[in-house]
Coordinates of C-alpha atoms in Angstrom, one line a residue:
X1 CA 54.7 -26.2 26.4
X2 CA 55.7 -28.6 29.2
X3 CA 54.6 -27.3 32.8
X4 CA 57.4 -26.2 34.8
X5 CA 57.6 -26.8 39.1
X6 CA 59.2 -23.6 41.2
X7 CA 59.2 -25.1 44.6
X8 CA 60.9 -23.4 47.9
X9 CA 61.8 -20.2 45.8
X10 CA 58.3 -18.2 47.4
X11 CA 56.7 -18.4 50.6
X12 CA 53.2 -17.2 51.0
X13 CA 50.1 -17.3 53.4
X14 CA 46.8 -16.8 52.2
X15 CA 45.0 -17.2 55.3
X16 CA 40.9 -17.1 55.3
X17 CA 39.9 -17.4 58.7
X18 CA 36.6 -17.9 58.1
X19 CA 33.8 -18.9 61.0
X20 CA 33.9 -22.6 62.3
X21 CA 30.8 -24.4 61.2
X22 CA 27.9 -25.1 63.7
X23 CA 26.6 -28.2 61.8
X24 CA 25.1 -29.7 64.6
X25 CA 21.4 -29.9 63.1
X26 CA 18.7 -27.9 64.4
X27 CA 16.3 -31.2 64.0
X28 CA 14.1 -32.9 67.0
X29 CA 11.0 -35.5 67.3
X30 CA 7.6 -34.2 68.6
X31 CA 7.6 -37.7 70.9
X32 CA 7.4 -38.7 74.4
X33 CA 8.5 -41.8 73.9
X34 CA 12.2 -40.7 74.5
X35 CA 13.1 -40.9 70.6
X36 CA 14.6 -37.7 70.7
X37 CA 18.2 -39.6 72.0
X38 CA 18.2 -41.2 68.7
X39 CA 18.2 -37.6 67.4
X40 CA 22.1 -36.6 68.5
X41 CA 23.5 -39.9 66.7
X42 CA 21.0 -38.8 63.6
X43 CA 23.0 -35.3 63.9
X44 CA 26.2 -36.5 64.3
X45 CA 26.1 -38.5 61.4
X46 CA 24.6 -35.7 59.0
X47 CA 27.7 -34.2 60.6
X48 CA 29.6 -36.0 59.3
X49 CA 28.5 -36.3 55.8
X50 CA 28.5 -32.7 56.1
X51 CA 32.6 -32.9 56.8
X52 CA 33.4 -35.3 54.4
X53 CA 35.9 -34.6 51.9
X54 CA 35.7 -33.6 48.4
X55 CA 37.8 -35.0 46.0
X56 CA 39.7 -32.0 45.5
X57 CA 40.3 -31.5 49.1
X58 CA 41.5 -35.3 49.6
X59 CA 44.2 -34.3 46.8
X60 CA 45.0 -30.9 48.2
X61 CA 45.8 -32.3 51.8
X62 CA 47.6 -35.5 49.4
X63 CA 49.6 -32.6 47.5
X64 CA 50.8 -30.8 51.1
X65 CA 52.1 -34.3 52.7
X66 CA 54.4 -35.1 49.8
X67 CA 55.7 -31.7 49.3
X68 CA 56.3 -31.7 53.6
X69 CA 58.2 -34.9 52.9
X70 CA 60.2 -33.2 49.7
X71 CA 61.7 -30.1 51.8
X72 CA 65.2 -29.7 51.8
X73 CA 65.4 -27.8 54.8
X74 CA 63.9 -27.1 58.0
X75 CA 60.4 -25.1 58.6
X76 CA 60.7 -21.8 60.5
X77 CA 57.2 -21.7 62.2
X78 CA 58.0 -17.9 62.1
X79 CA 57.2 -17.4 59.1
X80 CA 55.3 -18.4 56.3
X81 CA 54.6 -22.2 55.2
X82 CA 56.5 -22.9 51.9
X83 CA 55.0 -22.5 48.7
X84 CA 55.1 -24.0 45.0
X85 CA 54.2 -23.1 41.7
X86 CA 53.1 -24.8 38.7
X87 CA 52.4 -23.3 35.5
X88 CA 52.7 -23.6 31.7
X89 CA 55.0 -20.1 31.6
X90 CA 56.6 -19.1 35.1
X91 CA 58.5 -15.8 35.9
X92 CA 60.4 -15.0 38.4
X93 CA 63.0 -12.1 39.1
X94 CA 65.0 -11.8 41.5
X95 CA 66.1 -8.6 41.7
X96 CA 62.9 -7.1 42.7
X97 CA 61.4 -10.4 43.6
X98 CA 58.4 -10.0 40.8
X99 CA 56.8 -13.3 39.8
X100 CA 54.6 -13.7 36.5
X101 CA 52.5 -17.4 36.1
X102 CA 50.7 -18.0 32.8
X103 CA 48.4 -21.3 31.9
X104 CA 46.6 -22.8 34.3
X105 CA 48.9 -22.1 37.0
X106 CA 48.5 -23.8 40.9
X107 CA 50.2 -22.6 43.6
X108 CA 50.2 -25.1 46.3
X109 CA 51.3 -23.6 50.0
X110 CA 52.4 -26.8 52.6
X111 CA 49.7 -25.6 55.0
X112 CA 47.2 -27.3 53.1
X113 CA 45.9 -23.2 50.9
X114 CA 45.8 -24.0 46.9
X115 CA 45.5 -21.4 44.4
X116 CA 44.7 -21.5 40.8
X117 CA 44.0 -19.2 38.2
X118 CA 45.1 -18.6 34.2
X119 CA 47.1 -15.8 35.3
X120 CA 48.5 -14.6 38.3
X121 CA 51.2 -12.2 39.2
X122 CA 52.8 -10.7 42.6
X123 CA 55.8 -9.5 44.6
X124 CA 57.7 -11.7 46.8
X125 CA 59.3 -8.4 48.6
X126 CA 56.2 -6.3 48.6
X127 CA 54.6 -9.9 49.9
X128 CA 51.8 -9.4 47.3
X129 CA 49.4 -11.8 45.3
X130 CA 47.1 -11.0 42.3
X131 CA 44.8 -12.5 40.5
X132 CA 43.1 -10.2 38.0
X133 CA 41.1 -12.5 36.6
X134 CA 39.0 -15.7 37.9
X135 CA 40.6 -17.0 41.3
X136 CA 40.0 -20.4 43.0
X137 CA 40.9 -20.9 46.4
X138 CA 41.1 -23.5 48.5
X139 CA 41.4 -24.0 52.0
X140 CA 41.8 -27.1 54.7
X141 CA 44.4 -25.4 56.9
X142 CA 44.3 -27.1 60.4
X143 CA 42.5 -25.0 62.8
X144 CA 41.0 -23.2 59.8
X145 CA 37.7 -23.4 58.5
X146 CA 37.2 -25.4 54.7
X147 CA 37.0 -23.1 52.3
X148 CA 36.2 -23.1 48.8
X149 CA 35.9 -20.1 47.1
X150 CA 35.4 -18.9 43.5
X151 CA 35.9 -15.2 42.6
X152 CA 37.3 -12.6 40.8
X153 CA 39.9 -9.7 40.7
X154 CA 42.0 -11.7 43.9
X155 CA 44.5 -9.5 45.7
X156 CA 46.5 -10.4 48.9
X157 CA 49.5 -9.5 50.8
X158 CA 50.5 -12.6 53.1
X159 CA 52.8 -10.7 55.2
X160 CA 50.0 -9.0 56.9
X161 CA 47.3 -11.3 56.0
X162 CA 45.0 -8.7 54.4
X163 CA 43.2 -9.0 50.8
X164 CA 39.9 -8.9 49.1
X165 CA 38.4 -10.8 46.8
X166 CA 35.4 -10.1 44.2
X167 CA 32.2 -11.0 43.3
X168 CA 32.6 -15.0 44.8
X169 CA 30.9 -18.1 45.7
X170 CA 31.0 -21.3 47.4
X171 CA 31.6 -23.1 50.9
X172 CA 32.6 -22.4 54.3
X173 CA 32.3 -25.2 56.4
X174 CA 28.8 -25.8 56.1
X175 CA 27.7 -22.7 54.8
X176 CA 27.4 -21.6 50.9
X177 CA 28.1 -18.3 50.9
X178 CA 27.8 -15.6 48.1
X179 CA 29.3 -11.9 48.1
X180 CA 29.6 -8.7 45.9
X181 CA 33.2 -8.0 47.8
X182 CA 35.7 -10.0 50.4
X183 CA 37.7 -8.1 52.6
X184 CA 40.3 -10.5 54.3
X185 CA 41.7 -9.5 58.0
X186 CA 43.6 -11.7 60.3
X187 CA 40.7 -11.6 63.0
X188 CA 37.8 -11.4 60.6
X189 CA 36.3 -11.7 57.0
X190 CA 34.1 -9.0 55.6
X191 CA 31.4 -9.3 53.2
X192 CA 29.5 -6.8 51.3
X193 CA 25.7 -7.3 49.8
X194 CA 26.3 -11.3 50.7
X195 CA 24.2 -14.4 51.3
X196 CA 24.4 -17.1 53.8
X197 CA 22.4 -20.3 53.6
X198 CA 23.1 -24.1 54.4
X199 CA 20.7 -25.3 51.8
X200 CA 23.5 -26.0 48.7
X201 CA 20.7 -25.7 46.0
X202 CA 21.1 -23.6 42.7
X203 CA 18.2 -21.1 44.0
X204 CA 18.5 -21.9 48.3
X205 CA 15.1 -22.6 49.7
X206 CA 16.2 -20.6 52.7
X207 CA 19.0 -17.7 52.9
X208 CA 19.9 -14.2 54.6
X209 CA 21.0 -11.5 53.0
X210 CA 22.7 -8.6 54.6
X211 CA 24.5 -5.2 52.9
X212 CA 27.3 -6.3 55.8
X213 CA 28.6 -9.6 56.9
X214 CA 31.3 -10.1 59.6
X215 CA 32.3 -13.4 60.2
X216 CA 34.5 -14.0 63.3
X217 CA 35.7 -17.3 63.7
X218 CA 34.6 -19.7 66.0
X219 CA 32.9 -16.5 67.9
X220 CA 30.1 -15.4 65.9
X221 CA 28.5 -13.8 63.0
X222 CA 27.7 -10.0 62.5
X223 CA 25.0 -9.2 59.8
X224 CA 23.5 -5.7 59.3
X225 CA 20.9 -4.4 57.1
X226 CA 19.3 -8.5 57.0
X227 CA 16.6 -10.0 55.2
X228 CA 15.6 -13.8 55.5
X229 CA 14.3 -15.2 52.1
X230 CA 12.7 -18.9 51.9
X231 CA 11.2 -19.7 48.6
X232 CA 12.7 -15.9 47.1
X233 CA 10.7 -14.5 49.7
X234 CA 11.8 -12.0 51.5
X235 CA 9.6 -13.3 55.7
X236 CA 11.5 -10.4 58.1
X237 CA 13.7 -7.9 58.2
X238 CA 16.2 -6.6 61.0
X239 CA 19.3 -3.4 61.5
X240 CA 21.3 -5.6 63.0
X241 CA 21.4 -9.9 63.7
X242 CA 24.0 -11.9 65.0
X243 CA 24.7 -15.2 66.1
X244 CA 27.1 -17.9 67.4
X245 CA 29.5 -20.1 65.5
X246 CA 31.3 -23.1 66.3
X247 CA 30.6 -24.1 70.2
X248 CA 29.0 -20.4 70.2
X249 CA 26.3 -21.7 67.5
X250 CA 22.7 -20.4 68.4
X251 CA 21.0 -23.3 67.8
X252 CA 17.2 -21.2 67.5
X253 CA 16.3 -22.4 64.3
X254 CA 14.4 -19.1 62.6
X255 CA 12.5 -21.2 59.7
X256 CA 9.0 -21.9 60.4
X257 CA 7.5 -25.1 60.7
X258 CA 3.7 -26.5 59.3
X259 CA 2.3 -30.0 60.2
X260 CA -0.8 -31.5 61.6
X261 CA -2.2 -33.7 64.2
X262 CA -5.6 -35.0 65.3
X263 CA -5.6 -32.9 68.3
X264 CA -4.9 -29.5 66.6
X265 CA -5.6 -29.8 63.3
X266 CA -3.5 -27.8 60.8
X267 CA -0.6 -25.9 62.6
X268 CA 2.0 -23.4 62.0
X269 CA 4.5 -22.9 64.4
X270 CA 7.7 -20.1 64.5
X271 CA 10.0 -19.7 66.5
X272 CA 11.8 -16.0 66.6
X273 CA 14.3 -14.3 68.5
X274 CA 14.9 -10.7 69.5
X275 CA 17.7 -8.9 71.3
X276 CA 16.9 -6.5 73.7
X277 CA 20.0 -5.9 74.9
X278 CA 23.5 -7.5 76.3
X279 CA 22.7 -11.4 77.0
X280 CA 18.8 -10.4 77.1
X281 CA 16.2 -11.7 73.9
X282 CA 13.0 -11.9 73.7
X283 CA 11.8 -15.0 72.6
X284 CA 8.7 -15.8 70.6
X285 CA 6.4 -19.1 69.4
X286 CA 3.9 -18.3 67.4
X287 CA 1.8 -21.1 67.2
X288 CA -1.7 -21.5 65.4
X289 CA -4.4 -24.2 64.5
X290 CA -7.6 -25.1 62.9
X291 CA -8.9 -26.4 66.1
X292 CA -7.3 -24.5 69.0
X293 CA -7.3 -21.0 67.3
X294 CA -3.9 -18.6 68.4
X295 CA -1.8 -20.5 71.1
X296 CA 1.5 -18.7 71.0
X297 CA 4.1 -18.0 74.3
X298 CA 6.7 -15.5 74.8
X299 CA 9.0 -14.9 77.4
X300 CA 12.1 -12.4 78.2
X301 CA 15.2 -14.3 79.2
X302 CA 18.4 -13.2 80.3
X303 CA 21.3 -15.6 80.1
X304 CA 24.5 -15.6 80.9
X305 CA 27.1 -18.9 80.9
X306 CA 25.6 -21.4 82.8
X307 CA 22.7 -19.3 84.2
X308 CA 19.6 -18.0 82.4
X309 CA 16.3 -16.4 84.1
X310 CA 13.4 -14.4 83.2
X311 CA 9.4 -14.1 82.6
X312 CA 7.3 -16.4 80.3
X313 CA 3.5 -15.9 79.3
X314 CA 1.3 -17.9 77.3
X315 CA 0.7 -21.5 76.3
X316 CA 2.6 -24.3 76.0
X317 CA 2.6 -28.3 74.6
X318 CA 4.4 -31.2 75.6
X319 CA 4.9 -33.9 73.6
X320 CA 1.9 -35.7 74.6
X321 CA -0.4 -32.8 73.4
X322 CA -1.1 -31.6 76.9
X323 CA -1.2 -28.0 77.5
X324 CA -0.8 -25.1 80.1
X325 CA -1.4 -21.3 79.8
X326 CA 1.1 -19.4 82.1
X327 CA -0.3 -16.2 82.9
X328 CA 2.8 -15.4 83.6
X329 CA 5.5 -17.4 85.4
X330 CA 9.0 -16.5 86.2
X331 CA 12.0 -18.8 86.3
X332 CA 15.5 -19.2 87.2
X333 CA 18.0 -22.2 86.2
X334 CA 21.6 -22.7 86.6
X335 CA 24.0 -25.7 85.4
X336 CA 28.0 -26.3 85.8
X337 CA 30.3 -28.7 86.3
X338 CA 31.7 -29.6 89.9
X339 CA 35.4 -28.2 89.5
X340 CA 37.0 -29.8 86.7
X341 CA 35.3 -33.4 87.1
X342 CA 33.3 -35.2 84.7
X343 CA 30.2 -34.5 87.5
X344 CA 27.2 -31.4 87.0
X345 CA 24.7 -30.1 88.6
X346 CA 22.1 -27.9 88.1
X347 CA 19.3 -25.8 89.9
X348 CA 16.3 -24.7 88.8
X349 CA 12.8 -22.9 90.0
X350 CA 9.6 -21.8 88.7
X351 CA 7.0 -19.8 89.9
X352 CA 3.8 -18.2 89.1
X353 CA 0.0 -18.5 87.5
X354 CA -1.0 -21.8 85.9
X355 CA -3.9 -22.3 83.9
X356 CA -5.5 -25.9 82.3
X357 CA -8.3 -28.1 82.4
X358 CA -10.6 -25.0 84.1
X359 CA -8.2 -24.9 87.1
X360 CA -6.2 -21.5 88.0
X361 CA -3.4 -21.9 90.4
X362 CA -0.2 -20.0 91.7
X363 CA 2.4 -23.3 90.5
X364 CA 5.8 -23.2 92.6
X365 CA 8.5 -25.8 91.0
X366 CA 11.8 -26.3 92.7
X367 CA 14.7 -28.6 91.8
X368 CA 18.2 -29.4 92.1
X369 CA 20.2 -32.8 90.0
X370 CA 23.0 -34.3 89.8
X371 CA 24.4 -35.6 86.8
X372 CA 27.6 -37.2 84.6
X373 CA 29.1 -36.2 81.4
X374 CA 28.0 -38.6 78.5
X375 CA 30.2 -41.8 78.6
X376 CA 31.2 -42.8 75.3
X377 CA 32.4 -46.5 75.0
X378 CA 32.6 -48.8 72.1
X379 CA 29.8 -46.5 69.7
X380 CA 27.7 -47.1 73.2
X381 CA 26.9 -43.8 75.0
X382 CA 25.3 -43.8 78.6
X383 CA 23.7 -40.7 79.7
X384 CA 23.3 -40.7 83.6
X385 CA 21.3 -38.1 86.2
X386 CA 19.6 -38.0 89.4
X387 CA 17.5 -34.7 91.0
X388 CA 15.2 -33.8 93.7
X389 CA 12.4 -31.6 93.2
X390 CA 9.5 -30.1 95.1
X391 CA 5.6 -28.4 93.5
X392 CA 3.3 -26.7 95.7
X393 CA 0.3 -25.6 94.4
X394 CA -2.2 -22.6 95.8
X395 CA -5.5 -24.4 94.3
X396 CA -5.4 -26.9 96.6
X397 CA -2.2 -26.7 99.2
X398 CA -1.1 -29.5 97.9
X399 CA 2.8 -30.8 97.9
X400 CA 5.1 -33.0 95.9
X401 CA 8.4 -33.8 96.8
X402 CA 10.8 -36.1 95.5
X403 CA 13.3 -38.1 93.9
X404 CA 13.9 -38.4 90.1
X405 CA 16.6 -40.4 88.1
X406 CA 16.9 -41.3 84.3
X407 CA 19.4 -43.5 82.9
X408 CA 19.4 -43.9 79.0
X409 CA 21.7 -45.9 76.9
X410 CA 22.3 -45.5 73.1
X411 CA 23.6 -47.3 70.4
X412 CA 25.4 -46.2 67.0
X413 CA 26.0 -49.6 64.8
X414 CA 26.7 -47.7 62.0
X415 CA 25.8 -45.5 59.7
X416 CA 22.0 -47.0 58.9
X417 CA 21.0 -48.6 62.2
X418 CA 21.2 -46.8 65.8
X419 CA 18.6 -47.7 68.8
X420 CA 18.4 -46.2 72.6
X421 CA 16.9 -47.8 75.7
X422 CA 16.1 -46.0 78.9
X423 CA 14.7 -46.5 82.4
X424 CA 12.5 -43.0 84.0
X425 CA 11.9 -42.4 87.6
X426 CA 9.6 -39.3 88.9
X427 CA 8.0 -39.5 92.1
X428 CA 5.9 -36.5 90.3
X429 CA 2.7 -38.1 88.3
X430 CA -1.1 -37.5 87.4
X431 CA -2.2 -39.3 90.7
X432 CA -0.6 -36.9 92.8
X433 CA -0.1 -33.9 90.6
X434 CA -2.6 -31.2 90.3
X435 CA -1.3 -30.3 86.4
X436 CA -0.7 -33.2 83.5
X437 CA 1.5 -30.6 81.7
X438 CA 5.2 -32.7 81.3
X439 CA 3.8 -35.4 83.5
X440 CA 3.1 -39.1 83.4
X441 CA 0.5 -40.7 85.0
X442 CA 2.7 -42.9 86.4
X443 CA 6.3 -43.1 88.3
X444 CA 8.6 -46.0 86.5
X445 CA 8.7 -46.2 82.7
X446 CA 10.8 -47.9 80.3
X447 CA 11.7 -46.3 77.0
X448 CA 13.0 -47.9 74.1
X449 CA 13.6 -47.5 70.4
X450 CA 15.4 -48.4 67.4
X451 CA 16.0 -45.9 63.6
X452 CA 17.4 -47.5 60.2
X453 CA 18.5 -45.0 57.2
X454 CA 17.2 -46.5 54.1
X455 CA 19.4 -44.3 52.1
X456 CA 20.3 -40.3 52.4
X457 CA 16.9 -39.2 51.9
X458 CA 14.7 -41.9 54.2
X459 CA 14.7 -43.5 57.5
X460 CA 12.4 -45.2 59.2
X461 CA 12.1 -45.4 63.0
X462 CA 9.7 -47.0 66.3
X463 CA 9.9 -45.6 69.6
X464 CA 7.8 -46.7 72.7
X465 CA 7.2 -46.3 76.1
X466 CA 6.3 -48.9 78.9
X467 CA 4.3 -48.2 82.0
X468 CA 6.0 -49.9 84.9
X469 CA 3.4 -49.3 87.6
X470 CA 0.9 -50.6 85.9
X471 CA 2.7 -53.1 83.5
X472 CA 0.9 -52.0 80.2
X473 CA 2.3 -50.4 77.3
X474 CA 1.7 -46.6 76.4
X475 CA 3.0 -45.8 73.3
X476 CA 4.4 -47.6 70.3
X477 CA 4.8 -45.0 67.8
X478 CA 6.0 -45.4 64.3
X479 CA 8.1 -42.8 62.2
X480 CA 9.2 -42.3 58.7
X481 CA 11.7 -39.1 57.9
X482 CA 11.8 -38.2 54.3
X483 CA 14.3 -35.3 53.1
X484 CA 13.0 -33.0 50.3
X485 CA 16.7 -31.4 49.5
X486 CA 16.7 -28.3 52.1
X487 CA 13.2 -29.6 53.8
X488 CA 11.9 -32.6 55.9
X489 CA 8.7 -34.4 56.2
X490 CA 8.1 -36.0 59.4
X491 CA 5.3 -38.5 59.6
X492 CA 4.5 -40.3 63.0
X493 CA 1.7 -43.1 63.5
X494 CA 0.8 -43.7 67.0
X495 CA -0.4 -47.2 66.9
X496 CA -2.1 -47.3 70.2
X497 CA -4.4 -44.4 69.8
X498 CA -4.3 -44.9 65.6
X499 CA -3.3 -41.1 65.4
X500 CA -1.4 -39.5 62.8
X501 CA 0.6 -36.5 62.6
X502 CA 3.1 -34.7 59.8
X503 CA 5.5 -32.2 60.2
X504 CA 7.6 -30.2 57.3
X505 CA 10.1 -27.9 58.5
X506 CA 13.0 -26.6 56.8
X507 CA 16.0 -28.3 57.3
X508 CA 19.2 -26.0 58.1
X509 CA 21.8 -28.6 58.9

């Protein structure tokens, strides 16, 4: 039988407002060689692979622009976008506005939503949609989340934007998502005994599962009754979790981490978070070695907008492998923009009991900076800030006060090659510090580097560091990333000291 077209009869909205995707990468180098910059280009471009376009969504958004151009008449934005149906058998009566579509039927609504199923029936009075059998849906409203969905036993009423959906799977965004039932609201999506994951494997290597999901877009996400699996297994369980989406994303990554390095030895590190109450977590990093034993930290933090401050206690690396005990030490830090100008600044202070290298001492750290808003221009971005900051210490009376500036440039050629260069001022070093926790033993430094993607699954990258005061270099370190599906393997050579460390972590882009 020929497939027959109803177009501009039916107007419908099948609206799934589900959560903006936070796909900015939860990925960093263990470097002080100021590689880390290379890091946001390396996130913006999984990014974008992340959003680019199936075929199917390509066509859909294709399918929308020719039937806007086709319309006879003018759009009310009151109500709903124009829809059309396409079907081997259609149906449609007009006196109580029931519609019947039989055979592979599409219906195709100008705001970019496609529907298609073997059968699906529905009132255009009652505003009502059905699909009793298998339903595919498909999303890439603007402002709206992508959304690919496969399911069963679809119902929805697109006058009030209400529905459900059964036993369905597939993609939000970034997220692959999984649930016994849908309940569709026009504030929120419900989802009963669901998963969530980023990792698109056939069995995830890392998922939650909760008896209740609420996903509010670009606010946050709701969980209750959630376990967190990696590898099948279930690692913790809590009542209740939530977290950001979109420019609310928490960007804590939950997954544990393994690796080694000649100073420690085997490691596994995990970082958790816990709320305590309204805009207060406590935070832990369990950390643990072959060769330094248990060297974990915690700390209860309070934040709110641009200001967060609270207690931390235990020990803590740089990325040089220098380390600190805090026993404990209390902070306070607060960052905004001047008005509505491109300028911010921030202020920030630390006090309390510092422990390393068999020296005890009540550590005061006071600071205030100035700084710019990234400039973006021609793939270069140039990241600009001054401060001025002042350490006492008890052990000794002793006093260090001064200016600080940074100024690093980066590079995105394209999607393979990307480099950074920056210049590093402290007044603060090892000469006149009593700590080398976070500090150089010197005030001027140069920092340069350069990453090239082989392909999706390797890159390779250098980053060093150049000692100004003395005119020497410090580090030339050598990386190689490798992806393992939902996983990385981070291997760094430090060719200067001819030390080696590897890191695998999980990978939830």
């Amino acid at each position: 039988m020929n497939r027959q077209k109803l177009a501009g009869v039916i107007t419908m909205t099948l609206m799934l407002p589900l959560w903006s995707s936070p796909v900015q990468a939860v990925y960093h180098a263990d470097s002080d060689t100021g590689i880390d910059a290379l890091d946001y280009i390396e996130n913006e471009h999984r990014q974008a692979r992340a959003n680019r376009l199936t075929a199917e969504q390509e066509k859909l958004l294709a399918d929308a622009k020719a039937m806007e151009k086709n319309l006879r008449y003018p759009i009310d934005p009151k109500k709903a976008a124009p829809v059309a149906f396409e079907g081997e058998e259609l149906t449609y009566d007009e006196r109580d506005g029931s519609f019947i579509a039989k055979g592979k039927v599409d219906i195709l609504q100008m705001d970019a939503h496609r529907f298609q199923g073997e059968e699906i029936t529905g009132n255009t009075k009652t505003q009502d949609v059905n699909i009793p059998d298998k339903a595919h849906i498909l999303q890439m409203t603007p402002g709206q989340v992508r959304v690919t969905l496969d399911g069963y036993k679809a119902h929805y009423n697109y006058g009030a934007r209400t529905g459900s959906l059964e036993n369905a799977k597939g993609k939000a965004g970034a997220h692959y998502i999984t649930g016994k039932r849908f309940e569709f609201y026009p504030d929120r999506i419900v989802v009963y005994n669901g998963t969530e994951s980023k990792c698109g494997a056939q069995k995830p290597d890392y998922h939650t599962s909760a008896e209740k999901i609420i996903y509010y877009p670009n606010n946050k996400i709701v969980m209750e009754k959630v376990k967190f699996h990696i590898r099948g297994k279930v690692i913790f369980k809590r009542e209740h979790y939530e977290t950001g989406v979109g420019s609310n994303a928490d960007k804590t990554n939950y997954l544990p981490r393994v690796g080694y390095n000649e100073d420690d030895g085997a490691y596994v590190e995990w970082e958790l978070s816990f709320p305590m109450r309204k805009n207060v977590n406590f935070n832990t990093n369990f950390y643990v070695s072959t060769s330094r034993g248990w060297r974990s930290n915690y700390d209860v933090t309070w934040q709110n907008k641009g200001m967060s401050t609270g207690i931390r206690y235990g020990q803590y690396e740089d990325g040089n492998n220098e380390w600190i005990k805090k026993e404990p030490s209390a902070f306070w830090n607060y960052n905004a923009h001047i008005g509505r100008s491109h300028f911010t600044y921030g202020l920030n202070a630390e006090y309390g009991r510092w422990y390393g290298n068999g020296i005890h001492s009540n550590h005061g750290e006071y600071g205030v900076s100035l700084g710019y808003d990234p400039i973006k221009f021609h793939r270069y971005t140039l990241y600009l800030k001054t401060g001025y900051s002042i350490t006492k210490e008890s052990y000794d009376d002793s006093k260090v006060s001064g200016l600080s500036g940074d100024a690093v440039l980066t590079k995105d050629f394209n999607d393979h090659w990307a480099a950074y260069a920056g210049y590093h001022y402290s007044k603060k070093n090892r000469d006149n510090s009593l700590f080398k926790f976070n500090t150089d033993d010197y005030s001027k430094k140069l920092e340069a580097g350069f990453s090239y993607r082989i392909d999706d699954l390797n890159r390779l990258a250098v980053g060093t560091k150049y000692d100004l005061d003395h005119k020497k270099w410090k580090n030339i370190d050598y990386y190689w990333y490798h992806d393992l599906h939902c996983s990385q393997v981070i291997l760094r050579y430090k060719s200067l000291d001819n030390g080696v460390s590897v890191r695998w972590q999980f990978t939830p882009w």
